[in-house]
Coordinates of C-alpha atoms in Angstrom, one line a residue:
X262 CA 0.0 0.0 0.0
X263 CA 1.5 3.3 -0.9
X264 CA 1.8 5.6 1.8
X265 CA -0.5 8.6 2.2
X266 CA 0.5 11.8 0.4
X267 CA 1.4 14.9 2.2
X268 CA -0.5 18.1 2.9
X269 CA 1.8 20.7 -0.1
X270 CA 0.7 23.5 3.1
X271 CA 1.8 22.3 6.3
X272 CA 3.4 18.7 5.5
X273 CA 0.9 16.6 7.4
X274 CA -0.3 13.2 6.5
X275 CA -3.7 13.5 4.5
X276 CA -5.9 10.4 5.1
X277 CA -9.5 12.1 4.5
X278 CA -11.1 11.8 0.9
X279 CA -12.9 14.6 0.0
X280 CA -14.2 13.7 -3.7
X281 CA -13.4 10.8 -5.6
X282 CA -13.6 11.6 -9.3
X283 CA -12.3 8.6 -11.2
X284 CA -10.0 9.4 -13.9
X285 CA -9.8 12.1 -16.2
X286 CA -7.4 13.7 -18.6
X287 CA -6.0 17.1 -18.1
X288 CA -9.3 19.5 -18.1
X289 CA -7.6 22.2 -20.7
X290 CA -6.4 19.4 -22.9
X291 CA -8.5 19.7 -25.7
X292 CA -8.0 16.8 -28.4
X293 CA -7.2 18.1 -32.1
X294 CA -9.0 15.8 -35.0
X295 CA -5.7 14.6 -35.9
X296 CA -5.0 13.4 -32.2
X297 CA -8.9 11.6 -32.1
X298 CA -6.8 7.9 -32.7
X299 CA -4.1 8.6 -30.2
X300 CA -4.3 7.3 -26.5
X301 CA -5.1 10.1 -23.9
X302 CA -3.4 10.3 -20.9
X303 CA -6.2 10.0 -17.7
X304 CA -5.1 10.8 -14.0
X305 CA -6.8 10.0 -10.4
X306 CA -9.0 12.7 -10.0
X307 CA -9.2 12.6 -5.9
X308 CA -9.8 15.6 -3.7
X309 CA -8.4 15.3 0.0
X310 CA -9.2 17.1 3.1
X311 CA -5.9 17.9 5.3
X312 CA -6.9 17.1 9.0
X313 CA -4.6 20.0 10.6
X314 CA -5.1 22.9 8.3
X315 CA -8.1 22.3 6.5
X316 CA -6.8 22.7 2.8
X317 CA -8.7 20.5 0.2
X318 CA -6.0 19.5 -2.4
X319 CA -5.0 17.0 -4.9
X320 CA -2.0 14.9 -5.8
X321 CA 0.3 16.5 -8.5
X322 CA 0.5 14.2 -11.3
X323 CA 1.3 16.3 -14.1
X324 CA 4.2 19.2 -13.8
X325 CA 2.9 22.8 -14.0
X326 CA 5.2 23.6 -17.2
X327 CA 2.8 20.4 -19.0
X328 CA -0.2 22.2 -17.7
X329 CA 0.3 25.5 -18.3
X330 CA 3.1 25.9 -21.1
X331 CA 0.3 26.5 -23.7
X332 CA -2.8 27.3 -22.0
X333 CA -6.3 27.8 -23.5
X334 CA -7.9 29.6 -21.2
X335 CA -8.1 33.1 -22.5
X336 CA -9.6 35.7 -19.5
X337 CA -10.4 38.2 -22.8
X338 CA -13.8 36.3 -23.9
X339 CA -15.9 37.1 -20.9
X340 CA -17.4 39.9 -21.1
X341 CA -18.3 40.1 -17.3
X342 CA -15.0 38.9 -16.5
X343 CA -13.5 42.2 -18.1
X344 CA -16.4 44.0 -16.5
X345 CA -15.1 42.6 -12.9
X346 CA -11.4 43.3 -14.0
X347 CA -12.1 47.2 -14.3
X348 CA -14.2 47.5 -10.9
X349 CA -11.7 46.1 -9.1
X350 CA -8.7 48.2 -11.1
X351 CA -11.3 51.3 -10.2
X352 CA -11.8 50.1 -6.3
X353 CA -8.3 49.4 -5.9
X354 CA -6.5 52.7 -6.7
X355 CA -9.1 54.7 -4.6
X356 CA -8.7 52.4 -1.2
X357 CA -4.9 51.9 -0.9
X358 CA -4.0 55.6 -2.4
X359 CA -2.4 54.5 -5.1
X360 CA 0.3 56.8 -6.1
X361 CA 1.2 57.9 -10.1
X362 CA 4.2 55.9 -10.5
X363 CA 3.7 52.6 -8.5
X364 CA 4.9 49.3 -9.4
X365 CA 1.7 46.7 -9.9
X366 CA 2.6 43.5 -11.0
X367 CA 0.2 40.4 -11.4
X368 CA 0.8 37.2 -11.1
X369 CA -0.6 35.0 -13.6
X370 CA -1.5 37.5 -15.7
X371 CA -2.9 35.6 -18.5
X372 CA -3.4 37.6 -21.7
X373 CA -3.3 41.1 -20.2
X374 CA -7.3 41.6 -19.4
X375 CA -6.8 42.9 -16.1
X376 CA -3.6 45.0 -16.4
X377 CA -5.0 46.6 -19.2
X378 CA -6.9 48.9 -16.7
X379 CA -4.0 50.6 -15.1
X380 CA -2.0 51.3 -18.3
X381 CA -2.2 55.0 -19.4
X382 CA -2.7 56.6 -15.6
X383 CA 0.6 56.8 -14.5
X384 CA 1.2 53.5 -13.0
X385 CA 4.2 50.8 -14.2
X386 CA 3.1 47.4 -14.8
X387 CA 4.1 44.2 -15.1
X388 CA 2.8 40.6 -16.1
X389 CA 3.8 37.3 -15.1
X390 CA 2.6 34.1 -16.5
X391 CA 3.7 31.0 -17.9
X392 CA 2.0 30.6 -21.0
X393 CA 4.1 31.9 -24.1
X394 CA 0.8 32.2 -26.2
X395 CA -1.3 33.8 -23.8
X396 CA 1.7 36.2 -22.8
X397 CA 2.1 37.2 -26.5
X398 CA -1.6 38.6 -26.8
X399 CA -0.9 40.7 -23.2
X400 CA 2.2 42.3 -24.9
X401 CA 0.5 43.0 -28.2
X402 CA -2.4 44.7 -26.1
X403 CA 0.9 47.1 -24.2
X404 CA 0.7 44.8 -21.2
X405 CA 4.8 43.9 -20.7
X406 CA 4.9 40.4 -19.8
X407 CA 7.5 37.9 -18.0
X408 CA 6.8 34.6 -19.5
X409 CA 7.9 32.4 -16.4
X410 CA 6.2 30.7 -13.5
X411 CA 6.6 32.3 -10.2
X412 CA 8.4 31.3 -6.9
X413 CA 10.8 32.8 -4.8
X414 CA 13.6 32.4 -7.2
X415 CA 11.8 34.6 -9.6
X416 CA 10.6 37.0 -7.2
X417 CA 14.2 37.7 -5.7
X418 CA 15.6 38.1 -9.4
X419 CA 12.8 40.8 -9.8
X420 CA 13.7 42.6 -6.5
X421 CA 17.5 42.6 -7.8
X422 CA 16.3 44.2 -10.7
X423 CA 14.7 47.1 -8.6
X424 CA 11.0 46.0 -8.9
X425 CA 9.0 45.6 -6.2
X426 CA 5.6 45.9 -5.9
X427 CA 3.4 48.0 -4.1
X428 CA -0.2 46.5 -5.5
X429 CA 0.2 42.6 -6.0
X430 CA -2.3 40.9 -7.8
X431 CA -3.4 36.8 -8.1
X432 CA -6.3 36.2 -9.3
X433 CA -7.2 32.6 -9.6
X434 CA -4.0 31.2 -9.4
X435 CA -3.3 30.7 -5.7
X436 CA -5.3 27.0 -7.0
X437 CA -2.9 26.5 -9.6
X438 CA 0.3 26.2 -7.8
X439 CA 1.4 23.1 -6.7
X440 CA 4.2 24.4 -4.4
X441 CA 2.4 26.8 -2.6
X442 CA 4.9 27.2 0.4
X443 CA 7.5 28.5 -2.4
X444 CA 4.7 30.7 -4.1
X445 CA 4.2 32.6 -0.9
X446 CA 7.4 32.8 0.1
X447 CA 8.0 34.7 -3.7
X448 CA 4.8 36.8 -3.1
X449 CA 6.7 38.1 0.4
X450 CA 9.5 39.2 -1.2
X451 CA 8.0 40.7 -4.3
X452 CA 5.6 42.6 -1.7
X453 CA 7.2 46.1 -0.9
X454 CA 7.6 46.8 2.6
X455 CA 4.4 49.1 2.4
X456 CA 2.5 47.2 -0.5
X457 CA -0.6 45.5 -0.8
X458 CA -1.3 42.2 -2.0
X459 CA -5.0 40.8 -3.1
X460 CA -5.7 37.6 -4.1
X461 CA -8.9 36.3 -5.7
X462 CA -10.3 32.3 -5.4
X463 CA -12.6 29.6 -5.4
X464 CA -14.7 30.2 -1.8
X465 CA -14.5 26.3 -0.4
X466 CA -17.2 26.7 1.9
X467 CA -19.3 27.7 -1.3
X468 CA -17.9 25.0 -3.1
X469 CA -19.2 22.4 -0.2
X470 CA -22.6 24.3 0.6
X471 CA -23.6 24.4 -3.9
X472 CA -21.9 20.8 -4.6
X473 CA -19.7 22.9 -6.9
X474 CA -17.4 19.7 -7.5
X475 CA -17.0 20.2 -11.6
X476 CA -14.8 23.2 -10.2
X477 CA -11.9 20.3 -9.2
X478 CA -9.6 19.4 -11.8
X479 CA -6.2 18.5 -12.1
X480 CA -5.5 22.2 -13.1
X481 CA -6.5 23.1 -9.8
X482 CA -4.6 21.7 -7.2
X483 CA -6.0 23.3 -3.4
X484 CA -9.6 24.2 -2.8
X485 CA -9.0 27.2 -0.2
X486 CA -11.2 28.2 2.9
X487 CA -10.3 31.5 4.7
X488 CA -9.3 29.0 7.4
X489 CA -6.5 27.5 4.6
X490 CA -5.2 30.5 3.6
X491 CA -4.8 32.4 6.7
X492 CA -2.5 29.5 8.1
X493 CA -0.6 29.9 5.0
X494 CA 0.2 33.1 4.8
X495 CA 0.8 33.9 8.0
X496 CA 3.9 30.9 7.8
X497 CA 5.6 33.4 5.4
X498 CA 5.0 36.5 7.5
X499 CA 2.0 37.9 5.9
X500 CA -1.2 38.7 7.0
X501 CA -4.4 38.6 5.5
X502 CA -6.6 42.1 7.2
X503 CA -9.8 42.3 5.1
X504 CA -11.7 39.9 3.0
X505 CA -14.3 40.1 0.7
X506 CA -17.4 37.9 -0.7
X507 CA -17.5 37.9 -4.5
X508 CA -20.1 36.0 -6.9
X509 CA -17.5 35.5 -9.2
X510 CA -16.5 31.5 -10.2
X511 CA -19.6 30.4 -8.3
X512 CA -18.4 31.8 -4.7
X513 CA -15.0 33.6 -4.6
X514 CA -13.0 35.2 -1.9
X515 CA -10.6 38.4 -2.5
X516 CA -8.0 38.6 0.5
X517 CA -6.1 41.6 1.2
X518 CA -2.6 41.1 2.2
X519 CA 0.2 43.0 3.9
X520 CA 3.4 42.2 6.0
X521 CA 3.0 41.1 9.5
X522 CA 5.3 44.2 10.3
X523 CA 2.8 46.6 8.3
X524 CA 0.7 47.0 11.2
X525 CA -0.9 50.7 9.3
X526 CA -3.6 48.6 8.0
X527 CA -5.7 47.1 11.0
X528 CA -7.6 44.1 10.7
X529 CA -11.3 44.8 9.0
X530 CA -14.1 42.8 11.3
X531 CA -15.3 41.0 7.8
X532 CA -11.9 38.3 8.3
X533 CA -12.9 37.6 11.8
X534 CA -16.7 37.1 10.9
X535 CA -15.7 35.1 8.1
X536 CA -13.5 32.7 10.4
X537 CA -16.6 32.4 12.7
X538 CA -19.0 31.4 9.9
X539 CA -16.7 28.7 8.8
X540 CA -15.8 27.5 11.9
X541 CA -19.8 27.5 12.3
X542 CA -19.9 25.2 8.7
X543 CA -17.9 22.9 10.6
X544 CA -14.9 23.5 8.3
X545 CA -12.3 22.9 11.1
X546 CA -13.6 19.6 11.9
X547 CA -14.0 16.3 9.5
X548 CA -17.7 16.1 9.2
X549 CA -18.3 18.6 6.1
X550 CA -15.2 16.9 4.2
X551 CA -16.8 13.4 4.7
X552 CA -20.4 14.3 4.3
X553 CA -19.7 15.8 0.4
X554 CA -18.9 12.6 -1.6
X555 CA -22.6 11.3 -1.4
X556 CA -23.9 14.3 -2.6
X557 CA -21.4 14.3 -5.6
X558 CA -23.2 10.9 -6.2
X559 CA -26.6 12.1 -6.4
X560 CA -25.7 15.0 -8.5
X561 CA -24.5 12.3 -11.3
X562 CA -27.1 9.8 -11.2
X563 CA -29.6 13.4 -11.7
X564 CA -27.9 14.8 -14.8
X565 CA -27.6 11.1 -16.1
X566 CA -31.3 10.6 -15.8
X567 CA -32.5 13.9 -17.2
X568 CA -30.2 13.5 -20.4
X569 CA -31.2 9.5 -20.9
X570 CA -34.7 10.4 -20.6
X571 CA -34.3 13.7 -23.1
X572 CA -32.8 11.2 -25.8
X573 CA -35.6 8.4 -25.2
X574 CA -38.5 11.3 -25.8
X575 CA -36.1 12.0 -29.5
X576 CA -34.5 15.3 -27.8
X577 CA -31.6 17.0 -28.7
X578 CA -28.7 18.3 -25.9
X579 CA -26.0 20.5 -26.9
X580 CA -23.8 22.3 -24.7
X581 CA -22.7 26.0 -24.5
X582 CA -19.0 26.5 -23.4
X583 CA -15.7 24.5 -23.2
X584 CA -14.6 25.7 -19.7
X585 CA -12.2 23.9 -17.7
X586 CA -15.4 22.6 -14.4
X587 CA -17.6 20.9 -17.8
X588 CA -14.8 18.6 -18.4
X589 CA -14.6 17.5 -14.8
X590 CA -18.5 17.6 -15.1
X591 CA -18.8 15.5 -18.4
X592 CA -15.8 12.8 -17.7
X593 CA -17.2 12.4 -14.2
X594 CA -20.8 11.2 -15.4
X595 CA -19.9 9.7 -17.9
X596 CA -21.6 11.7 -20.7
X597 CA -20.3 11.7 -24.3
X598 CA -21.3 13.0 -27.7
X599 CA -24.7 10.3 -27.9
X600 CA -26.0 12.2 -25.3
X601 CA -24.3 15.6 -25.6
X602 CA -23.9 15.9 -29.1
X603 CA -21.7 19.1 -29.3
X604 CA -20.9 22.1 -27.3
X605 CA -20.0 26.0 -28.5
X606 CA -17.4 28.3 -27.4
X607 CA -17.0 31.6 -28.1
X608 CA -12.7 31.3 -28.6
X609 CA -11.6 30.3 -31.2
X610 CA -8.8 28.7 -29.4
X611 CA -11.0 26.0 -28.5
X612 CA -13.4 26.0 -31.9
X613 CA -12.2 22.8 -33.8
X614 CA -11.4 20.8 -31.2
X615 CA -12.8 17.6 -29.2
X616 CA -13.5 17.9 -25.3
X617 CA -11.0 16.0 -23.8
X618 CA -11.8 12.5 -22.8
X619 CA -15.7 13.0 -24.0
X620 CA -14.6 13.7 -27.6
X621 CA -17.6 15.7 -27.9
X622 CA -16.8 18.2 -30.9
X623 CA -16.3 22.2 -29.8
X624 CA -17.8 24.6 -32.3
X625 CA -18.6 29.1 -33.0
X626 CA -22.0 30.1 -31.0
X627 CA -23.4 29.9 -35.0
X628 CA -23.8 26.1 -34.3
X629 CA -26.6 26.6 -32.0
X630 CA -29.0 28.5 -34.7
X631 CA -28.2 26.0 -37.0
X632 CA -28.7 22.9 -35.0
X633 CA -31.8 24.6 -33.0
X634 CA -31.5 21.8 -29.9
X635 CA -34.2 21.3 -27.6
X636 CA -31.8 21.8 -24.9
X637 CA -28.8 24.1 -24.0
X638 CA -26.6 22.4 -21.3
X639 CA -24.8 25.9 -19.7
X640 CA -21.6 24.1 -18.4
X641 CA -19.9 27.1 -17.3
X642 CA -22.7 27.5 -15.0
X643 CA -21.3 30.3 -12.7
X644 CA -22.2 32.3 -16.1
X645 CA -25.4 31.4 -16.8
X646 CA -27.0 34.8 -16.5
X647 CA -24.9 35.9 -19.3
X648 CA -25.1 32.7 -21.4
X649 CA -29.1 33.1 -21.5
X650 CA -28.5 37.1 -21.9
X651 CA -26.1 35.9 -24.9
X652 CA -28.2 33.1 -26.3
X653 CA -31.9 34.3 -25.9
X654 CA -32.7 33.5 -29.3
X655 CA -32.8 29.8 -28.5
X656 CA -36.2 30.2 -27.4
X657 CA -37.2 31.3 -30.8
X658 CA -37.9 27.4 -31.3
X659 CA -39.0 26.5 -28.0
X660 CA -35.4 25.8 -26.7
X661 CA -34.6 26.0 -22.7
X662 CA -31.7 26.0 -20.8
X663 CA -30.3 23.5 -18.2
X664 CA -28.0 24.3 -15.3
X665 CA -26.3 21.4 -14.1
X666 CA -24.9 22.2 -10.6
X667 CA -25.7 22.7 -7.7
X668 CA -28.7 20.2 -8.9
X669 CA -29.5 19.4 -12.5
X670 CA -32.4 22.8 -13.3
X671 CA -34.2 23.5 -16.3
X672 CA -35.0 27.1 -17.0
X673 CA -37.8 28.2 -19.7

């Protein structure tokens, strides 16, 4: 028996199974026709629970430069995405003061959507990401971009360069990193003595209370609570003193970092009210961590039944986008192009391609008016609003939507 893999935050034994997902190929691996005959590579797809600090993670089985070398995901094709990208740019100058002139760097920048925002008012900026081809369109929109993944290494080679940074930004990548103890550590010492760091993710106590479990995949290696993140940080002498509830991703948290020795910003009363409510959830003990696999179980066997009773009545599924949670989603239950027969996607990245492990074909928006389905499965459901906002004209021949999580819902 091989022995039990350690927690990547605080190096304790993880014995507690959170999810177990089968096996499924990379979630942003999308299959080219050419590839359709070649063998795929699947990986365990099992969630954890670590017993002393609370962080949901899974095993590495794939290196991050394999993952994230050429990346698919473009932030660009969301339209409230950008929207949320230039609120926050506008919030963020106004409530730390920040100065004509400042250094703000982000990490994992991906193709430039949010630095955009502070180019042209007097601030320097800087990108860093690992994907060449997402890091190209950033630098042909003005955004400069370090192609490279970050750690301490890279963070001290920065500061030796003169850059540090007085607004850090992650957004959506404290999930990504598989050695998170050496991601911190870089954020400390890119983090100028006075700076501010936020970081947006994935809620976990959301992700538990909506049975938001397409949203783990191998891309995504820790599921954060407040609880997870503030035991982490504070190992690498930072301190998280305000937090804020978004809607974004289905549930998100955006933490607002200093030093431990940057005692000019005082704690805000939202972190310890936060801390209470998850403590109340029961998210320092086992019982919400146990309790979540059955409910993963009945979420399948729904969707299964819905679209095996929609093909026996001689009705037609398609699905609207290609994001990263459907493939967890489809791979998971099973579902393939018999009872799915296609999907859309705005990017053209991902237009000609297969759904990796499903095979079901990716195609333009256009495909929908063509095809006229009976039903419209919304697999990136966190954007459903905007998906039906997008897509109204499917009701033009009696077409509905369905939203899979956090239980299998069909909307007129």
């Amino acid at each position: 028996m091989s022995p039990a893999p350690a927690c990547r935050s605080c190096g304790a034994a993880l014995a507690t199974v959170f999810a177990d997902l089968g096996e499924t190929p990379l979630a942003n691996s999308f299959v080219r026709p050419e590839d359709l005959n070649r063998r795929e590579r699947f990986y365990p797809l099992r969630a954890y629970a670590c017993d002393a600090c609370h962080l949901v993670q899974l095993e590495a089985f794939e290196s991050p430069a394999e993952i994230f070398g050429d990346y698919a995901y473009f932030s660009s094709y969301s339209e409230s995405w950008l929207a949320h990208a230039r609120a926050y740019a506008g919030m963020i100058v106004e409530r730390i003061g920040l100065a004509p002139g400042a250094q703000v760097v982000e990490v994992a920048s991906n193709d430039g959507y949010l630095l955009r925002n502070f180019l042209g008012r007097g601030f320097r900026v800087l990108g860093i990401d690992p994907a060449a081809n997402v890091a190209r369109a950033a630098e042909a929109a003005g955004v400069p971009t370090r192609v490279a993944f970050f750690g301490e290494t890279l963070a001290r080679d920065l500061v030796a360069e003169g850059i540090t940074a007085d607004l850090l930004i992650g957004n959506n990548v404290l999930a990504h990193v598989p050695e998170l103890n050496d991601f911190v550590a870089g954020l400390g010492a890119l983090l100028a003595p006075r700076g501010v760091l936020t970081m947006e993710f994935p809620h976990l106590l959301r992700l538990i209370e909506e049975n938001q479990f397409d949203t783990i995949y191998h891309e995504h290696f820790s599921y954060f609570s407040l609880l997870a993140a503030q035991a982490l940080f504070a190992r690498h002498g930072l301190r998280i003193f305000d937090v804020e509830l978004l809607p974004t991703h289905g549930g998100s948290l955006r933490i607002h970092v200093a030093h431990e020795s940057d005692r000019a910003r005082p704690e805000a009363p939202a972190v310890a009210a936060l801390i209470g409510a998850e403590r109340a959830a029961g998210l320092d003990t086992p019982a919400p961590y146990y309790a979540f696999a059955g409910r993963v179980e009945g979420c399948r066997r729904e969707l299964l039944r819905f679209l095996h009773e929609a093909r026996d009545r001689g009705r037609t599924v398609a699905g609207y986008g290609a994001p990263a949670k459907g493939n967890t989603l489809l791979n998971y239950c099973g579902v393939g192009p018999d009872l799915v027969a296609f999907t859309v996607d705005k990017s053209p990245h991902k237009q000609g391609t297969y759904l990796p492990g499903t095979h079901i074909p990716v195609y333009a928006p256009e495909r929908l008016r063509e095809s006229r389905p009976d039903y419209v499965l919304i697999l990136p459901w966190n954007l459903k609003e905007e998906v039906m906002a997008q897509t109204g004209y499917v009701r033009e021949w009696g077409g509905r939507f369905v939203v899979p999580i956090p239980s299998v819902a069909v909307v007129p």
